[in-house]
mmCIF file of C-alpha atoms in Angstrom:
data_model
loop_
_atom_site.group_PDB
_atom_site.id
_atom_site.type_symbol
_atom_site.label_atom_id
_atom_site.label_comp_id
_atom_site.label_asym_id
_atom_site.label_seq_id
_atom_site.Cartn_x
_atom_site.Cartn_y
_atom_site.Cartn_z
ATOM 1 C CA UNK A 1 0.000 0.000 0.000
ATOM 2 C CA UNK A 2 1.787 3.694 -0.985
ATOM 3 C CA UNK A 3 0.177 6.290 1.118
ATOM 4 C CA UNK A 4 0.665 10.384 0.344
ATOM 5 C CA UNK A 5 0.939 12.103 3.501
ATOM 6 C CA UNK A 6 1.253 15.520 4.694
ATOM 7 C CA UNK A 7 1.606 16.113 8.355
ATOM 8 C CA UNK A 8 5.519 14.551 9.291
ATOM 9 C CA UNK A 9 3.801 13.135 12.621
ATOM 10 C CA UNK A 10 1.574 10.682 10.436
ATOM 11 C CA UNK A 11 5.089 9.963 8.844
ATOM 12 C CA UNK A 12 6.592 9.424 11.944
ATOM 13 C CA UNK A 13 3.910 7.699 12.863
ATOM 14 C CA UNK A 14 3.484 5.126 9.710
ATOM 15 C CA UNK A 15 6.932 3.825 10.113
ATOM 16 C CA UNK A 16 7.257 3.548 13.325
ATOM 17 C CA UNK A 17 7.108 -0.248 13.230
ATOM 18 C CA UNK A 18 10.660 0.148 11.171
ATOM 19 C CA UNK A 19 11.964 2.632 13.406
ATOM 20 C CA UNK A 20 11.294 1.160 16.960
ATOM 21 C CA UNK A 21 13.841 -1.926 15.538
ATOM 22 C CA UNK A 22 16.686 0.970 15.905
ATOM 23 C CA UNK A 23 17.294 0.207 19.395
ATOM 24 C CA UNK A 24 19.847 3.051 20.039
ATOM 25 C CA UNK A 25 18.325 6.445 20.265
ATOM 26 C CA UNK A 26 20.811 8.362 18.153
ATOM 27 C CA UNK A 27 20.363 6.426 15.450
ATOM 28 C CA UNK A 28 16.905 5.885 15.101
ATOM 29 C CA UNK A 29 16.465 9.841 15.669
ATOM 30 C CA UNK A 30 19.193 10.037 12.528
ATOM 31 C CA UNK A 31 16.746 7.790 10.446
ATOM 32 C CA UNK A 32 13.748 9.666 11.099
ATOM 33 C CA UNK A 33 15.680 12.490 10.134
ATOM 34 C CA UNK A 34 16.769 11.307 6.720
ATOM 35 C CA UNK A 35 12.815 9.738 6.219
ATOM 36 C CA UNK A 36 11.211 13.359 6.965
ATOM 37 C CA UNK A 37 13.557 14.712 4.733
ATOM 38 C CA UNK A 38 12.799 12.823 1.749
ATOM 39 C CA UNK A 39 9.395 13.559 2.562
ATOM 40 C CA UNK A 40 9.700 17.173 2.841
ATOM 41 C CA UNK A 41 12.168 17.070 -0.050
ATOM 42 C CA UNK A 42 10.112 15.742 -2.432
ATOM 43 C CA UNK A 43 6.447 15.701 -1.139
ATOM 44 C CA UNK A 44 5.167 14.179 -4.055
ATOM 45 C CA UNK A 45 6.562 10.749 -3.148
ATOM 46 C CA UNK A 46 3.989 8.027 -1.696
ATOM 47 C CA UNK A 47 5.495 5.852 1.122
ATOM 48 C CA UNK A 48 5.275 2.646 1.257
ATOM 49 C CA UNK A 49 6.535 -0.489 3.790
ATOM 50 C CA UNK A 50 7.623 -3.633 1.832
ATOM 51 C CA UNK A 51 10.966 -6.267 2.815
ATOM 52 C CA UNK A 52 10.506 -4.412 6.213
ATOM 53 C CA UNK A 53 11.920 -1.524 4.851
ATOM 54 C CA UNK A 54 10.380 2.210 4.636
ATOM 55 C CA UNK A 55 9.722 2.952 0.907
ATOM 56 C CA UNK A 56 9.382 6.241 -1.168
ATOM 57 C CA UNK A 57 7.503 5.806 -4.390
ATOM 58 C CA UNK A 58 6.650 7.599 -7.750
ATOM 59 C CA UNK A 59 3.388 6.660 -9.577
ATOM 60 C CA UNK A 60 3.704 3.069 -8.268
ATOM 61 C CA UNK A 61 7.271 2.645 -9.057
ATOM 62 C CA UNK A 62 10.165 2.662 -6.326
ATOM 63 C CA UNK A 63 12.522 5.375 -6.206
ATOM 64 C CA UNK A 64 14.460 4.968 -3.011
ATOM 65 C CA UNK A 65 14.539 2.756 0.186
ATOM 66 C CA UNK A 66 16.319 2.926 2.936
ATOM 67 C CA UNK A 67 17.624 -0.336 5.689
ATOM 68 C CA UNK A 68 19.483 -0.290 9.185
ATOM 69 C CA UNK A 69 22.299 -2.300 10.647
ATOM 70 C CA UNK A 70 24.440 -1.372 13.306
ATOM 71 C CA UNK A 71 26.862 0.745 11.861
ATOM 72 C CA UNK A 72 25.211 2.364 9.522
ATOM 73 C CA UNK A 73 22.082 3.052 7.440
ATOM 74 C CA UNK A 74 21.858 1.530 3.606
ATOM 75 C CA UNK A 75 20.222 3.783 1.064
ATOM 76 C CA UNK A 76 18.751 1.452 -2.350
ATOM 77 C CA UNK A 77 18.180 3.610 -5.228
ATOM 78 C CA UNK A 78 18.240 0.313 -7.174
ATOM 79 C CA UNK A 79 21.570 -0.341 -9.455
ATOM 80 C CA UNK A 80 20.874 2.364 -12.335
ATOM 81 C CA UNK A 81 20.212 5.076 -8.933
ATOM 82 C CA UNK A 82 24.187 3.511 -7.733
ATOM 83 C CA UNK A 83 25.348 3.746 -11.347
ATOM 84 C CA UNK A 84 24.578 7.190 -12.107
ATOM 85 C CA UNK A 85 26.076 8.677 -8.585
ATOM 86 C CA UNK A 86 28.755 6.036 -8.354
ATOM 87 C CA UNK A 87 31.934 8.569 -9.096
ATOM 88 C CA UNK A 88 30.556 10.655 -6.122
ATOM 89 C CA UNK A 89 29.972 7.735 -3.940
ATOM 90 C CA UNK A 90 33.660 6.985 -5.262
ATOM 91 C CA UNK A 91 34.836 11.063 -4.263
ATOM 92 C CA UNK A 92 33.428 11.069 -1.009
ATOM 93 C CA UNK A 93 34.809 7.144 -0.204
ATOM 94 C CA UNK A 94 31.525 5.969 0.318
ATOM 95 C CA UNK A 95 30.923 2.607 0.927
ATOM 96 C CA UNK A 96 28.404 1.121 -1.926
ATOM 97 C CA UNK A 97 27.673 -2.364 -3.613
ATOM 98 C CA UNK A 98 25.606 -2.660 -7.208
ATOM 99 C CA UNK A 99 22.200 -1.518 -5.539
ATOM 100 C CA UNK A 100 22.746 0.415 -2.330
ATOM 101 C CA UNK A 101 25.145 2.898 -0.262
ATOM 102 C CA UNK A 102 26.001 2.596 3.207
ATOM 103 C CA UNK A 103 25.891 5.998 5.549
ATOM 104 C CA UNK A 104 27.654 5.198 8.669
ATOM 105 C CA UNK A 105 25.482 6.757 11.642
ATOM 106 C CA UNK A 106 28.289 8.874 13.194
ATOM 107 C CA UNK A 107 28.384 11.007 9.815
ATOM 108 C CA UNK A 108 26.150 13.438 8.263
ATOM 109 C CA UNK A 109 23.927 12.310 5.684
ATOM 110 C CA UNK A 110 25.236 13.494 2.256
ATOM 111 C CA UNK A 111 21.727 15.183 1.969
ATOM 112 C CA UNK A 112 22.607 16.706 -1.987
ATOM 113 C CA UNK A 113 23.825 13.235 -3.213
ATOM 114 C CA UNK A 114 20.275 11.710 -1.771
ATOM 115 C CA UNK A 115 18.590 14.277 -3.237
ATOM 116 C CA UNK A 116 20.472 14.069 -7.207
ATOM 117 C CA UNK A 117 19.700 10.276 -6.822
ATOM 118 C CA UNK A 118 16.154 10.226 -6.155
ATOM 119 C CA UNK A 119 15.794 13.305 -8.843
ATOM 120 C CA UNK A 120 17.639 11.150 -11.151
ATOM 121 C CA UNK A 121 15.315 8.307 -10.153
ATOM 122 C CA UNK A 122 12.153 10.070 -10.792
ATOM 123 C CA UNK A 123 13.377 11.340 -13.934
ATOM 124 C CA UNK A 124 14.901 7.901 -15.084
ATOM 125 C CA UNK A 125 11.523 5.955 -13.979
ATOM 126 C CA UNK A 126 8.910 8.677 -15.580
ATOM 127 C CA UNK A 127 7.578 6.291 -18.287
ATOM 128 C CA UNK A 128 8.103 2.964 -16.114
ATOM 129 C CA UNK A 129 5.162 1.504 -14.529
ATOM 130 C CA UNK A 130 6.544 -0.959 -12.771
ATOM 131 C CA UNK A 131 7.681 -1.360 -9.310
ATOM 132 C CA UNK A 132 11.047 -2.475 -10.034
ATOM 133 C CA UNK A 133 13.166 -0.792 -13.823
#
C-alpha cells in the first residue's frame, strides 16, 4: 500500500514499526531524520513499507529505500540510482555495492547526493510503470 501524507507526525507515525527496531536512540532519531527529509524534499513521493523496509515511491514505481544495521544506514536507489552517482559515492569514499550505499550513523547524511539520486530516479523511472526498472 503507498500512502501520500502531509503532516511529518503521520510519517513518523506510519513507520514507526521500522523505526522502533533501531534500538539506540541516536540512530533511530538520525533515520527519522533522513525519512522526513525525503518527505519534505520531495512531497510528491507516496510511502510505502515492503521487505521491512520504509519505501518512497513515484506513480507506483520505487525510487528509493532505505535499511538499518548497526553501523550504519543503507540507502537502495536500485543499481541504475548507484550507477549514475557512483563517481561521487567513489569522491566522497563511500561505501556502496551494485544496488545500495552505506551511511555510517556517526556522519552526516550526504543530503545533496540523496537528493540528485532520487531526482535522477524520478526522472529515469517517468515512463516505467513498474515497481522495479
Amino acid at each position: 500500500m503507498t500512502l501520500k501524507m502531509a503532516p511529518d507526525e503521520k510519517l513518523l507515525d506510519f513507520f514507526a514499526p521500522i523505526l522502533g527496531r533501531i534500538s539506540d536512540d541516536e540512530y533511530r532519531a538520525r533515520a527519522a531524520e533522513v525519512l522526513l527529509w525525503v518527505h519534505e524534499t520531495f512531497p510528491e513521493l507516496g510511502v510505502q513499507i515492503a521487505w521491512n523496509q520504509p519505501m518512497f515511491t513515484h506513480h507506483g514505481t520505487y525510487i528509493i529505500g532505505f535499511s538499518y544495521a548497526s553501523k550504519h544506514l543503507s540507502v537502495a536507489p536500485e543499481q541504475a540510482g548507484i550507477n549514475h552517482i557512483s563517481q561521487e559515492l567513489d569522491k566522497q569514499g563511500i561505501s556502496y555495492t551494485p544496488n545500495l550505499f552505506r551511511l555510517p550513523w556517526t556522519q552526516e547524511p550526504p543530503y545533496e547526493l540523496i537528493c540528485r539520486v532520487i531526482a535522477f530516479n524520478i526522472e529515469d523511472k517517468a515512463e516505467i510503470t513498474s515497481f522495479w526498472r
